[in-house]
Short mmCIF file of C-alpha atoms in Angstrom, two decimals:
data_model
loop_
_atom_site.label_atom_id
_atom_site.label_comp_id
_atom_site.label_asym_id
_atom_site.label_seq_id
_atom_site.Cartn_x
_atom_site.Cartn_y
_atom_site.Cartn_z
CA MET A 736 9.78 -16.95 -9.55
CA SER A 737 12.16 -14.63 -8.11
CA PRO A 738 9.94 -11.63 -6.72
CA VAL A 739 13.06 -9.46 -8.07
CA TRP A 740 11.38 -10.47 -11.58
CA VAL A 741 8.06 -10.42 -11.01
CA ILE A 742 8.25 -6.38 -10.24
CA ALA A 743 10.45 -6.74 -12.91
CA ARG A 744 8.35 -8.10 -15.62
CA ARG A 745 5.05 -6.33 -13.86
CA GLU A 746 6.68 -3.03 -14.66
CA LEU A 747 8.24 -3.91 -18.03
CA ALA A 748 4.16 -4.73 -19.14
CA SER A 749 2.73 -1.43 -17.35
CA PHE A 750 5.61 0.72 -19.47
CA PHE A 751 3.94 -1.40 -22.54
CA ASP A 752 0.63 -0.39 -21.03
CA SER A 753 0.75 3.22 -20.21
CA LEU A 754 2.13 3.63 -23.98
CA ILE A 755 5.51 5.88 -22.43
CA ALA A 756 7.28 2.68 -23.57
CA TYR A 757 6.06 3.36 -27.61
CA ILE A 758 6.25 6.60 -27.06
CA LEU A 759 10.26 6.26 -26.16
CA LEU A 760 9.91 4.27 -28.73
CA VAL A 761 9.72 6.66 -32.01
CA LEU A 762 11.07 9.16 -30.36
CA PHE A 763 14.59 8.27 -28.98
CA LEU A 764 14.15 6.29 -33.11
CA GLY A 765 13.10 9.42 -34.70
CA PHE A 766 16.33 11.33 -32.99
CA SER A 767 18.96 9.13 -33.64
CA GLY A 768 17.90 8.00 -36.98
CA PHE A 769 17.25 11.51 -38.29
CA PHE A 770 20.76 12.65 -36.71
CA THR A 771 22.37 9.68 -37.94
CA TRP A 772 21.31 9.41 -41.62
CA LEU A 773 19.90 12.71 -41.71
CA TYR A 774 21.45 15.51 -40.92
CA GLY A 775 24.39 17.10 -39.75
CA SER A 776 27.52 15.37 -38.93
CA ASP A 777 25.77 12.75 -39.82
CA ILE A 778 27.43 8.84 -41.75
CA PHE A 779 27.61 10.36 -44.78
CA MET A 780 28.79 13.57 -44.17
CA VAL A 781 32.08 11.83 -41.90
CA GLY A 782 31.73 9.48 -44.69
CA GLN A 783 33.38 6.68 -42.92
CA ALA A 784 31.55 3.32 -41.56
CA SER A 785 31.40 3.99 -38.10
CA LEU A 786 28.17 4.52 -35.88
CA GLN A 787 29.97 7.42 -32.92
CA SER A 788 28.12 10.54 -34.26
CA PHE A 789 24.59 7.75 -33.76
CA PHE A 790 26.51 7.24 -29.98
CA ASN A 791 26.94 10.64 -29.55
CA VAL A 792 23.03 12.12 -30.27
CA ALA A 793 22.23 8.99 -28.45
CA TYR A 794 24.65 10.56 -25.42
CA TRP A 795 21.83 12.66 -25.11
CA THR A 796 19.20 11.85 -26.39
CA LEU A 797 19.03 9.19 -23.40
CA PHE A 798 20.26 11.97 -21.25
CA PHE A 799 16.71 13.47 -21.21
CA PHE A 800 14.13 10.48 -21.80
CA ILE A 801 16.42 8.19 -18.67
CA PRO A 802 14.43 10.63 -16.25
CA ALA A 803 10.72 10.41 -17.49
CA LEU A 804 11.33 7.20 -17.37
CA THR A 805 12.47 6.61 -14.13
CA MET A 806 9.88 9.82 -12.60
CA ARG A 807 7.03 7.44 -12.06
CA LEU A 808 8.60 4.19 -10.47
CA LEU A 809 8.66 4.75 -6.83
CA ALA A 810 7.22 8.65 -6.57
CA GLU A 811 3.75 6.75 -7.89
CA GLU A 812 3.32 4.25 -5.77
CA ARG A 813 4.51 6.60 -2.58
CA LYS A 814 0.97 8.63 -3.94
CA THR A 815 -1.28 6.38 -4.57
CA GLY A 816 -0.38 3.94 -1.37
CA THR A 817 0.64 1.16 -3.45
CA ILE A 818 3.81 0.99 -2.31
CA GLU A 819 2.28 0.21 0.84
CA LEU A 820 0.86 -3.00 -0.08
CA LEU A 821 4.08 -3.85 -1.82
CA LEU A 822 5.73 -3.72 0.32
CA THR A 823 4.15 -6.45 2.50
CA LYS A 824 4.08 -8.46 0.35
CA ALA A 825 6.41 -11.06 0.54
CA VAL A 826 9.41 -8.85 -1.25
CA SER A 827 11.95 -6.96 0.25
CA ASP A 828 12.66 -3.06 0.06
CA ARG A 829 15.35 -4.17 -2.29
CA GLN A 830 13.63 -6.38 -4.07
CA VAL A 831 11.75 -3.89 -5.29
CA VAL A 832 14.06 -1.14 -6.42
CA LEU A 833 16.14 -4.00 -8.43
CA GLY A 834 12.75 -4.96 -10.08
CA LYS A 835 11.98 -0.96 -10.98
CA PHE A 836 15.64 -1.03 -11.89
CA LEU A 837 15.89 -4.15 -14.19
CA ALA A 838 12.19 -3.11 -16.04
CA THR A 839 14.02 0.28 -16.88
CA LEU A 840 16.98 -1.28 -18.01
CA LEU A 841 15.44 -3.65 -20.49
CA LEU A 842 13.36 -1.58 -21.35
CA ILE A 843 16.31 0.83 -23.26
CA ALA A 844 18.00 -2.25 -24.15
CA ILE A 845 14.44 -3.14 -26.24
CA VAL A 846 14.78 0.05 -27.26
CA LEU A 847 18.66 -0.50 -28.29
CA LEU A 848 18.03 -3.21 -30.28
CA PHE A 849 15.36 -2.21 -32.80
CA THR A 850 17.98 0.74 -33.37
CA LEU A 851 20.29 -3.23 -34.99
CA PRO A 852 19.29 -2.56 -38.43
CA TYR A 853 21.69 0.62 -38.67
CA PRO A 854 24.94 -1.55 -38.18
CA LEU A 855 24.02 -3.90 -40.32
CA THR A 856 22.52 -1.14 -42.99
CA LEU A 857 26.33 -0.09 -42.29
CA ALA A 858 28.13 -3.29 -43.54
CA PHE A 859 26.42 -2.94 -46.46
CA LEU A 860 27.50 0.21 -47.08
CA GLY A 861 31.67 -0.28 -45.98
CA ARG A 862 33.21 -2.42 -43.50
CA PRO A 863 32.43 -0.89 -40.14
CA ASP A 864 34.79 -2.47 -37.07
CA PHE A 865 31.68 -4.25 -35.27
CA GLY A 866 34.38 -4.72 -32.05
CA GLN A 867 34.13 -0.69 -31.91
CA ILE A 868 30.40 -0.95 -31.98
CA PHE A 869 29.68 -3.76 -29.21
CA CYS A 870 31.56 -1.68 -27.22
CA GLY A 871 29.63 1.69 -28.64
CA TYR A 872 26.20 -0.02 -27.39
CA ALA A 873 28.19 -1.83 -23.91
CA GLY A 874 29.17 1.93 -23.21
CA LEU A 875 24.54 2.35 -24.04
CA LEU A 876 23.65 0.47 -21.27
CA LEU A 877 26.44 0.72 -18.48
CA LEU A 878 25.63 4.87 -19.50
CA SER A 879 21.24 3.51 -18.71
CA ALA A 880 22.62 2.24 -16.11
CA ALA A 881 23.76 4.43 -14.20
CA TYR A 882 20.94 7.71 -15.36
CA THR A 883 18.64 4.92 -14.45
CA SER A 884 19.79 3.93 -11.01
CA ILE A 885 19.97 7.86 -10.12
CA GLY A 886 16.42 8.06 -11.81
CA LEU A 887 14.90 5.76 -9.42
CA TYR A 888 16.61 7.63 -6.28
CA ALA A 889 15.54 10.55 -7.00
CA SER A 890 11.95 8.94 -7.59
CA SER A 891 12.68 7.45 -4.32
CA ILE A 892 12.58 10.87 -2.62
CA THR A 893 9.14 12.49 -3.53
CA SER A 894 6.12 11.29 -4.40
CA ASN A 895 5.69 14.64 -7.18
CA GLN A 896 7.30 13.06 -10.62
CA ILE A 897 7.47 16.82 -11.64
CA VAL A 898 10.27 17.16 -8.79
CA ALA A 899 11.74 13.08 -9.12
CA PHE A 900 12.63 14.75 -13.05
CA LEU A 901 14.15 17.36 -12.46
CA ALA A 902 15.45 16.45 -9.37
CA ALA A 903 17.14 12.72 -11.97
CA LEU A 904 17.89 15.18 -14.38
CA PHE A 905 19.88 17.58 -11.91
CA ILE A 906 22.02 15.37 -11.19
CA SER A 907 22.59 13.48 -13.80
CA LEU A 908 24.07 17.03 -15.26
CA PHE A 909 26.93 16.72 -12.96
CA PHE A 910 27.97 13.82 -14.63
CA HIS A 911 26.69 14.58 -17.86
CA LEU A 912 28.33 18.30 -18.43
CA ILE A 913 29.65 19.71 -15.42
CA PHE A 914 32.45 17.02 -13.97
CA GLY A 915 33.58 17.57 -17.09
CA MET A 916 33.28 21.19 -17.66
CA LEU A 917 35.36 21.11 -14.19
CA SER A 918 37.90 19.00 -14.61
CA SER A 919 39.70 21.89 -17.35
CA GLN A 920 39.91 24.36 -14.53
CA PHE A 921 41.64 22.56 -12.33
CA SER A 922 44.77 21.06 -11.84
CA GLY A 923 46.35 17.54 -10.36
CA LEU A 924 45.03 15.77 -8.75
CA THR A 925 42.35 18.10 -8.35
CA GLY A 926 41.48 18.41 -11.34
CA GLU A 927 41.77 15.27 -12.09
CA VAL A 928 39.06 13.13 -10.11
CA ILE A 929 37.24 15.52 -11.23
CA ASP A 930 37.33 14.54 -14.61
CA TYR A 931 37.26 10.77 -13.63
CA LEU A 932 34.12 12.03 -12.22
CA SER A 933 32.54 13.08 -15.05
CA LEU A 934 30.90 10.39 -17.34
CA THR A 935 31.89 11.73 -20.52
CA GLY A 936 35.33 11.18 -20.77
CA HIS A 937 34.38 6.97 -19.61
CA PHE A 938 31.57 6.79 -21.68
CA GLU A 939 33.35 8.55 -25.54
CA SER A 940 36.55 5.73 -24.46
CA MET A 941 34.20 2.80 -24.72
CA ALA A 942 32.32 4.48 -28.10
CA ARG A 943 36.18 4.13 -28.95
CA GLY A 944 35.63 0.50 -28.07
CA VAL A 945 37.97 0.61 -25.37
CA ILE A 946 35.94 -0.79 -22.15
CA ASP A 947 38.75 -0.48 -19.42
CA SER A 948 38.12 -1.78 -15.91
CA ALA A 949 38.33 2.07 -14.54
CA ASP A 950 35.25 2.78 -17.14
CA LEU A 951 33.36 -0.29 -15.61
CA ILE A 952 33.88 0.40 -11.87
CA TYR A 953 32.82 4.56 -12.39
CA ILE A 954 29.63 3.03 -13.44
CA LEU A 955 28.69 -0.05 -11.31
CA THR A 956 30.02 2.43 -8.97
CA ILE A 957 27.22 4.97 -9.71
CA VAL A 958 24.65 2.27 -10.18
CA LEU A 959 25.91 0.60 -6.56
CA ALA A 960 25.00 4.19 -4.71
CA GLY A 961 21.80 4.93 -6.34
CA LEU A 962 20.52 1.60 -5.40
CA GLN A 963 21.17 1.79 -2.17
CA LEU A 964 20.09 5.73 -1.47
CA ALA A 965 16.99 4.73 -2.67
CA GLY A 966 16.68 1.50 -0.73
CA PHE A 967 17.26 3.84 2.18
CA SER A 968 15.36 5.90 1.64
CA LEU A 969 12.50 3.29 1.18
CA SER A 970 13.40 1.90 4.57
CA LYS A 971 13.56 5.75 6.12
CA ARG A 972 9.47 4.89 6.73
CA ASN A 973 11.03 2.67 9.63
CA LEU A 974 12.58 5.55 11.25
CA ASP A 975 10.75 8.24 13.65
CA MET B 241 -1.61 -18.72 14.56
CA ASP B 242 -1.99 -16.20 17.47
CA ILE B 243 -0.73 -12.60 17.67
CA ARG B 244 0.42 -10.83 20.89
CA ILE B 245 1.61 -7.31 21.16
CA GLU B 246 3.75 -6.74 24.24
CA HIS B 247 3.95 -2.76 25.38
CA LEU B 248 3.87 -1.23 21.28
CA SER B 249 3.98 1.87 20.57
CA LYS B 250 4.83 4.38 17.99
CA SER B 251 5.62 8.43 17.86
CA TYR B 252 6.06 10.50 14.85
CA GLY B 253 8.18 13.28 16.10
CA ALA B 254 6.78 14.44 19.17
CA GLN B 255 3.56 12.90 18.46
CA ILE B 256 2.30 9.41 20.15
CA ALA B 257 1.16 7.66 17.53
CA VAL B 258 0.71 4.73 19.92
CA GLU B 259 1.69 4.39 24.07
CA ASP B 260 2.64 0.64 25.32
CA VAL B 261 -0.25 -1.47 23.48
CA SER B 262 -0.23 -4.75 24.45
CA PHE B 263 -3.32 -6.97 23.31
CA GLU B 264 -3.52 -10.78 21.75
CA VAL B 265 -5.21 -12.20 18.81
CA ARG B 266 -5.84 -16.31 18.68
CA THR B 267 -7.05 -18.24 16.47
CA GLY B 268 -10.37 -18.04 14.97
CA GLU B 269 -11.17 -14.80 17.13
CA ILE B 270 -12.20 -12.25 15.03
CA LEU B 271 -10.23 -9.04 16.85
CA GLY B 272 -12.87 -5.66 16.30
CA PHE B 273 -10.25 -2.50 16.21
CA LEU B 274 -12.33 0.19 17.16
CA GLY B 275 -11.17 3.96 18.21
CA PRO B 276 -11.30 7.32 16.66
CA ASN B 277 -9.78 8.99 13.40
CA GLY B 278 -6.33 9.88 14.13
CA ALA B 279 -6.28 6.71 17.71
CA GLY B 280 -3.89 5.17 16.68
CA LYS B 281 -5.31 1.95 14.82
CA SER B 282 -3.63 1.86 10.98
CA THR B 283 -0.66 2.80 12.19
CA THR B 284 -0.70 -0.32 14.54
CA MET B 285 -1.78 -2.31 11.71
CA LYS B 286 0.47 -0.89 9.88
CA MET B 287 3.24 -2.05 12.79
CA ILE B 288 1.43 -5.79 12.18
CA THR B 289 2.02 -6.19 8.71
CA GLY B 290 5.52 -5.22 8.60
CA TYR B 291 5.20 -1.76 6.62
CA ILE B 292 6.67 0.56 9.31
CA GLY B 293 9.21 -0.22 11.89
CA ILE B 294 8.08 -0.61 14.76
CA GLY B 295 8.82 2.32 17.00
CA GLY B 296 8.85 -0.21 20.82
CA GLY B 297 8.33 -3.18 21.66
CA ASP B 298 7.89 -6.21 19.60
CA VAL B 299 4.78 -7.91 18.25
CA LEU B 300 4.58 -11.28 17.88
CA ILE B 301 3.33 -13.85 15.53
CA GLY B 302 3.24 -17.41 15.92
CA GLY B 303 5.76 -16.57 18.51
CA LYS B 304 8.08 -14.80 16.18
CA SER B 305 8.75 -11.41 15.61
CA VAL B 306 8.40 -9.08 13.54
CA LYS B 307 10.73 -6.93 14.43
CA HIS B 308 13.51 -9.71 14.00
CA GLN B 309 12.44 -12.69 11.68
CA GLY B 310 8.88 -9.43 10.02
CA GLN B 311 10.17 -10.81 6.23
CA GLU B 312 10.00 -13.82 6.25
CA LEU B 313 6.56 -13.54 8.24
CA LYS B 314 5.29 -11.38 5.32
CA ARG B 315 3.75 -14.07 3.48
CA HIS B 316 1.63 -15.32 5.83
CA ILE B 317 0.09 -11.69 6.57
CA GLY B 318 -2.49 -10.80 4.05
CA TYR B 319 -3.10 -6.90 4.80
CA LEU B 320 -5.83 -4.94 2.81
CA PRO B 321 -4.52 -1.10 3.86
CA GLU B 322 -6.57 1.79 4.04
CA HIS B 323 -8.39 4.30 1.62
CA ASN B 324 -7.29 0.48 -0.35
CA PRO B 325 -4.61 1.62 -3.27
CA LEU B 326 -4.74 -1.07 -6.54
CA TYR B 327 -2.41 -0.32 -9.75
CA GLU B 328 -5.44 1.55 -11.81
CA GLU B 329 -4.10 0.50 -14.38
CA MET B 330 -4.04 -3.13 -14.35
CA PRO B 331 -6.80 -6.10 -15.49
CA VAL B 332 -8.33 -7.31 -11.65
CA MET B 333 -6.77 -11.20 -13.55
CA ASP B 334 -3.23 -9.86 -13.74
CA TYR B 335 -3.10 -8.49 -10.67
CA LEU B 336 -4.32 -10.70 -8.73
CA GLU B 337 -2.26 -13.65 -10.38
CA PHE B 338 0.78 -10.72 -9.73
CA CYS B 339 -0.43 -10.93 -6.01
CA ALA B 340 0.03 -14.21 -5.83
CA GLU B 341 3.26 -14.69 -7.28
CA LEU B 342 4.84 -12.22 -5.01
CA GLN B 343 3.48 -14.03 -2.76
CA GLY B 344 5.38 -17.11 -3.79
CA ILE B 345 2.83 -19.44 -4.74
CA PRO B 346 3.80 -21.89 -6.80
CA ARG B 347 3.37 -21.44 -10.45
CA VAL B 348 1.15 -24.87 -10.70
CA HIS B 349 -1.76 -23.34 -8.11
CA THR B 350 -1.61 -19.99 -8.67
CA ALA B 351 -4.39 -20.95 -11.68
CA VAL B 352 -6.52 -22.89 -8.39
CA ARG B 353 -5.63 -19.77 -6.04
CA LEU B 354 -7.46 -16.79 -8.55
CA ARG B 355 -10.28 -18.70 -9.97
CA GLN B 356 -11.06 -19.79 -5.96
CA MET B 357 -10.44 -15.92 -4.83
CA ILE B 358 -12.21 -14.27 -8.14
CA ARG B 359 -15.36 -17.42 -7.11
CA GLU B 360 -15.21 -16.87 -3.25
CA CYS B 361 -15.10 -12.34 -4.00
CA SER B 362 -18.20 -12.79 -6.80
CA LEU B 363 -15.52 -11.23 -9.28
CA ASP B 364 -16.71 -13.28 -11.92
CA ASN B 365 -18.26 -10.12 -14.04
CA GLU B 366 -15.40 -8.60 -13.89
CA LYS B 367 -12.18 -10.03 -14.07
CA HIS B 368 -10.93 -9.42 -16.78
CA LYS B 369 -11.89 -5.73 -17.02
CA LYS B 370 -9.10 -3.21 -15.52
CA ILE B 371 -8.65 -2.12 -11.91
CA GLY B 372 -9.68 1.47 -12.61
CA GLU B 373 -13.03 0.71 -14.26
CA LEU B 374 -14.58 -0.90 -11.83
CA SER B 375 -16.92 0.73 -8.51
CA LYS B 376 -15.70 1.37 -5.76
CA GLY B 377 -17.59 -1.97 -4.20
CA TYR B 378 -15.33 -4.24 -6.41
CA ARG B 379 -12.55 -2.25 -6.51
CA GLN B 380 -12.91 -3.65 -2.07
CA ARG B 381 -12.90 -7.00 -4.00
CA VAL B 382 -10.51 -6.77 -5.38
CA GLY B 383 -7.99 -5.14 -2.31
CA LEU B 384 -10.09 -8.61 -0.10
CA ALA B 385 -9.10 -10.84 -2.84
CA GLN B 386 -5.15 -9.72 -3.16
CA ALA B 387 -5.27 -10.12 1.05
CA MET B 388 -6.33 -13.34 0.73
CA ILE B 389 -4.82 -15.17 -2.48
CA HIS B 390 -2.19 -16.52 -0.75
CA ASP B 391 -4.05 -17.91 1.60
CA PRO B 392 -2.31 -15.88 5.13
CA GLU B 393 -3.23 -17.09 8.58
CA ILE B 394 -3.16 -13.97 9.09
CA LEU B 395 -5.73 -10.93 8.11
CA ILE B 396 -5.12 -7.37 8.18
CA LEU B 397 -8.60 -5.58 7.15
CA ASP B 398 -8.35 -1.62 7.75
CA GLU B 399 -11.73 -0.56 7.35
CA PRO B 400 -12.78 -3.57 4.61
CA THR B 401 -16.88 -2.17 3.99
CA THR B 402 -16.31 1.93 3.50
CA GLY B 403 -17.60 3.08 0.31
CA LEU B 404 -19.72 -0.89 -0.50
CA ASP B 405 -23.39 -0.94 -0.06
CA PRO B 406 -25.36 -2.48 2.30
CA ASN B 407 -26.06 -5.87 -0.30
CA GLN B 408 -21.96 -5.81 -0.14
CA ILE B 409 -21.23 -4.56 3.17
CA ILE B 410 -23.69 -8.21 4.22
CA GLU B 411 -21.61 -10.46 1.86
CA ILE B 412 -18.05 -9.04 3.08
CA ARG B 413 -19.39 -9.85 6.47
CA LYS B 414 -19.79 -12.32 6.22
CA LEU B 415 -16.92 -13.76 3.77
CA ILE B 416 -14.99 -12.65 7.12
CA ARG B 417 -16.93 -15.09 9.20
CA GLU B 418 -16.83 -17.77 7.02
CA LEU B 419 -12.91 -16.75 7.87
CA GLY B 420 -12.65 -15.25 11.38
CA ARG B 421 -13.52 -19.46 12.20
CA GLU B 422 -9.87 -20.82 10.65
CA LYS B 423 -7.64 -17.61 10.77
CA THR B 424 -6.63 -15.10 12.39
CA VAL B 425 -8.64 -11.83 11.64
CA ILE B 426 -8.04 -8.06 12.69
CA LEU B 427 -10.38 -5.42 11.44
CA SER B 428 -10.17 -2.09 12.32
CA THR B 429 -13.82 0.41 11.44
CA HIS B 430 -15.50 3.46 12.94
CA ILE B 431 -19.15 1.70 11.55
CA LEU B 432 -20.13 0.69 15.26
CA PRO B 433 -22.75 -2.03 14.12
CA GLU B 434 -20.47 -3.45 12.36
CA VAL B 435 -17.97 -4.52 14.83
CA GLU B 436 -20.89 -5.93 17.07
CA ALA B 437 -22.33 -7.64 13.80
CA THR B 438 -18.31 -9.25 12.77
CA CYS B 439 -16.01 -9.17 15.63
CA ASP B 440 -15.82 -12.38 18.79
CA ARG B 441 -13.93 -9.52 20.50
CA ILE B 442 -13.81 -5.89 20.82
CA LEU B 443 -10.73 -3.16 21.29
CA ILE B 444 -11.56 0.19 22.08
CA ILE B 445 -8.52 2.63 21.15
CA ASN B 446 -7.93 5.95 22.42
CA LYS B 447 -4.75 8.72 21.74
CA GLY B 448 -3.05 5.80 20.79
CA LYS B 449 -3.68 3.50 24.37
CA ILE B 450 -6.31 0.63 24.37
CA VAL B 451 -9.16 2.00 26.35
CA ALA B 452 -11.87 -0.92 26.48
CA ASP B 453 -10.82 -4.37 25.35
CA GLY B 454 -13.73 -7.29 26.09
CA THR B 455 -16.66 -9.07 23.92
CA ALA B 456 -19.73 -6.76 23.50
CA ASP B 457 -21.86 -8.35 25.66
CA SER B 458 -19.12 -8.11 28.53
CA LEU B 459 -18.27 -4.06 27.47
CA ARG B 460 -21.99 -3.49 28.11
CA ARG B 461 -22.24 -4.23 31.87
CA GLN B 462 -18.34 -2.44 32.27
CA ALA B 463 -20.18 0.35 31.33
CA ALA B 464 -24.03 -0.18 32.23
CA GLY B 465 -23.95 0.43 35.87
CA GLN B 466 -27.81 1.38 35.70
CA GLU B 467 -30.67 -0.25 34.45
CA VAL B 468 -33.20 1.96 31.66
CA LEU B 469 -35.86 1.02 31.80
CA GLN B 470 -38.65 2.94 29.27
CA VAL B 471 -42.97 2.44 30.13
CA LYS B 472 -46.22 2.90 29.56
CA ILE B 473 -48.88 2.59 31.98
CA GLU B 474 -52.16 3.48 30.90
CA ASP B 475 -55.46 4.96 32.99
CA ALA B 476 -53.58 7.77 35.02
CA PHE B 477 -52.52 10.63 36.03
CA GLY B 478 -49.52 11.99 35.17
CA SER B 479 -49.26 13.77 38.25
CA ASP B 480 -49.43 10.26 40.61
CA VAL B 481 -47.58 8.26 38.08
CA ASP B 482 -44.90 11.55 38.25
CA GLN B 483 -44.43 11.36 42.48
CA ALA B 484 -45.06 7.34 43.19
CA LEU B 485 -42.45 5.83 40.52
CA HIS B 486 -40.28 8.75 42.33
CA LEU B 487 -41.16 6.94 45.25
CA LEU B 488 -40.03 3.21 43.97
CA PRO B 489 -37.04 1.67 45.71
CA GLY B 490 -33.99 1.91 43.61
CA VAL B 491 -35.06 4.17 40.99
CA THR B 492 -32.59 6.55 40.58
CA SER B 493 -34.40 9.17 38.66
CA CYS B 494 -37.58 9.23 36.54
CA SER B 495 -38.71 11.57 32.92
CA ALA B 496 -41.68 11.82 30.86
CA ILE B 497 -40.80 10.95 27.40
CA ASP B 498 -44.50 11.73 26.47
CA ALA B 499 -46.81 11.66 29.52
CA SER B 500 -50.21 12.48 27.87
CA SER B 501 -49.76 9.11 26.07
CA GLY B 502 -48.79 7.60 29.39
CA ARG B 503 -44.92 7.33 28.21
CA TRP B 504 -41.83 7.01 31.09
CA GLU B 505 -38.09 6.23 30.88
CA MET B 506 -37.15 4.87 34.46
CA ARG B 507 -33.76 5.22 35.89
CA ALA B 508 -32.93 1.99 37.79
CA VAL B 509 -30.10 0.13 39.76
CA PRO B 510 -29.42 -2.98 38.03
CA GLY B 511 -30.80 -6.65 39.48
CA GLY B 512 -34.50 -6.48 38.19
CA ILE B 513 -36.10 -5.17 41.49
CA ALA B 514 -37.56 -1.99 40.02
CA ARG B 515 -39.30 -3.81 38.07
CA ARG B 516 -41.47 -6.57 40.38
CA GLU B 517 -41.51 -3.14 42.65
CA LEU B 518 -42.86 -1.25 39.47
CA PHE B 519 -45.92 -4.24 38.84
CA GLN B 520 -46.83 -4.29 42.11
CA LEU B 521 -47.53 -0.35 42.27
CA CYS B 522 -49.65 -0.64 39.37
CA VAL B 523 -52.02 -3.46 40.50
CA GLU B 524 -52.02 -1.53 43.97
CA ARG B 525 -52.75 1.42 42.06
CA ARG B 526 -54.92 -0.64 39.72
CA TRP B 527 -53.26 1.29 36.32
CA VAL B 528 -52.46 -0.61 33.51
CA LEU B 529 -48.90 -1.64 32.32
CA THR B 530 -48.72 -1.60 28.90
CA GLU B 531 -44.80 -1.30 28.29
CA LEU B 532 -41.98 -2.29 30.14
CA ILE B 533 -38.96 -2.31 27.49
CA PRO B 534 -35.13 -2.57 29.23
CA VAL B 535 -33.41 -0.12 27.21
CA GLU B 536 -29.86 -1.82 26.67
CA THR B 537 -26.64 1.01 26.40
CA ARG B 538 -25.57 0.94 23.21
CA LEU B 539 -22.42 0.55 21.62
CA GLU B 540 -22.42 4.64 20.45
CA ASP B 541 -22.68 6.01 23.87
CA ILE B 542 -19.91 2.69 25.11
CA PHE B 543 -18.14 4.54 22.33
CA ARG B 544 -18.14 7.88 22.62
CA ASN B 545 -18.07 7.79 26.92
CA LEU B 546 -14.49 6.12 26.40
CA THR B 547 -13.44 8.55 23.49
CA LEU B 548 -14.29 11.87 24.60
CA ASN B 549 -13.02 13.51 27.36
#
C-alpha cells in the first residue's frame, strides 16, 4: 500500500476518533441546511429549483471550517514530536504532506456527500439543472482543495495550532475577499490580474455551471504551491 | 549492516552540536553512546536516522551514504527517539499496524509481526488500550515495538530505559542484548551501569567531540594509572601503620579511612608490587592483615574526568 494512503487513512480515522469529523458534519449540515431551506434567501424565497443559495452558504462555511481542520495536521505532530517518528519511517516529506492533504479532502468530500439529499429533494420540487449542480459540487471540492493546501502550509510553519488556524484564515482571506475588493480599485491589467487572483469569481462561474480551464489552472496552482511550501517547511529541518 | 560515521559535523547557527565525529559499529555489536546532556548524542542519532540533514562528513550504512540514499536506508533502521513520542489517541494494535504498513511490510506478514512484537514486548494485556492510557513503562515498550516492527538490521535507541521500573529495565536490557547478537545497535543513555550491563563498546562524547572509545575494561585501564587498595590491619598502632605504609615501595599515598578500626586506603603504582610488600611488612611486624580489597575505578569517575573540564 502506498505510504500516502496509509497516512491518509490514519489521519481520516483520527478526525473521526477525535470527534472533529462529527462536529464538522453537524455544524456544516446545520448551517447550510438552515440557510438553504429555512432562512434568508432560501430556495423557497428565490422560488427557483437551483442550489445557488446552498453553494453560497457552503462557500463561506468551508472558508471558516477548513483552517480548523488543517490547523492540527502538522502543528500537533511538531508539538508532540511524533513528526520525528513519522519522518524516520520509510516515507518522504512529500508523502506525509500529500497523505494529510488527501485525508482532509476526503473528509470534506464525505461531508458534502451528506448534502446529496438537497439536490434529490430539489428534483421532487422542480426540474433542477443537474449539470450545474454537479459543477457547483466540483467547485466546492476544488475550493476546499485550495484552502486545505493553504491550511496545511500554515500548519507546517508553527507548532502552535491557534497560530496555524489564524495564519490559514489570514492567507485564505486574501483569496476569499481581499483580492476581489482590491480588483475594483484598479483598472487595466493590474485590475485584471488581481481579479484573476480572487477565488470568488472563479467559484461563482463554477457554481453557475461553467468550469473553465483557467479556473482549473488557478486552483491547481494554489494547491501545488501550498503543498510545495508545506513540504519545504518540513524539510527546512535539514538546513542549518 | 555496519555503520560507519565519517567526520560527521553539525551546527545550529553559531552553536556547534557535533564536530568531526568518526566511529564504526559492526553487525552484532551494541554501542553505548554516553555523554552529558547537550553533548550531541541525540543530534548524531538524528543524523544517522535521516531525520535531520547531515552538516558535514557522511554516515555510511552497509556502504550506502545516508546523505544520498537516505530514503532507501530508512527501511533498515528502527528508531526510538528521545522522549518516545507516540500518537496518544491510537490503540496500541492500530498504531503498530500503522507503523508496519508505513515500513512497507507486506499485508500477509503484518499480523504475524504484530503478534510477535506484542509477545516480545509483553504488551498482551494492553494491546487494545489507547496509548494515552498506558503507564510510562508500557509506552516505552510500545516505542520499542514500533522501532522493531519491521525487523530492521539497525536499531537506534535514544535513552530506551528512561521511566522504567527496575524490573522493566532488566527486561528491556535483556531484550536489547538478545537483539544485539544479530543486529547493529546504538543506544544512548546517561545511566552508567546500564552501559556496562548492555553494551559491548562505549563511546563517550562531550561538547560534540568523541573523548573516549573502547570497552568498559579498556577505558578503566586507560583511566586507572594507579592501583587503589583498601586494607584492614589489626593488632597494630595507627601511627606505626601510617608511617610504615608511607615508606612501603610502590606506594604513592596513603590515608586512614577509619584509624580506630584499622582501615586504610592506599594508592600504589600498578603491577601488584605494593601488595606483596604489604604482606611482607605485616608478617615482619606480626600485624594481622584481614582485608585487602582492590578498588576498581568506577565508570562514573571516568565519565566525570572526561566530561568535566
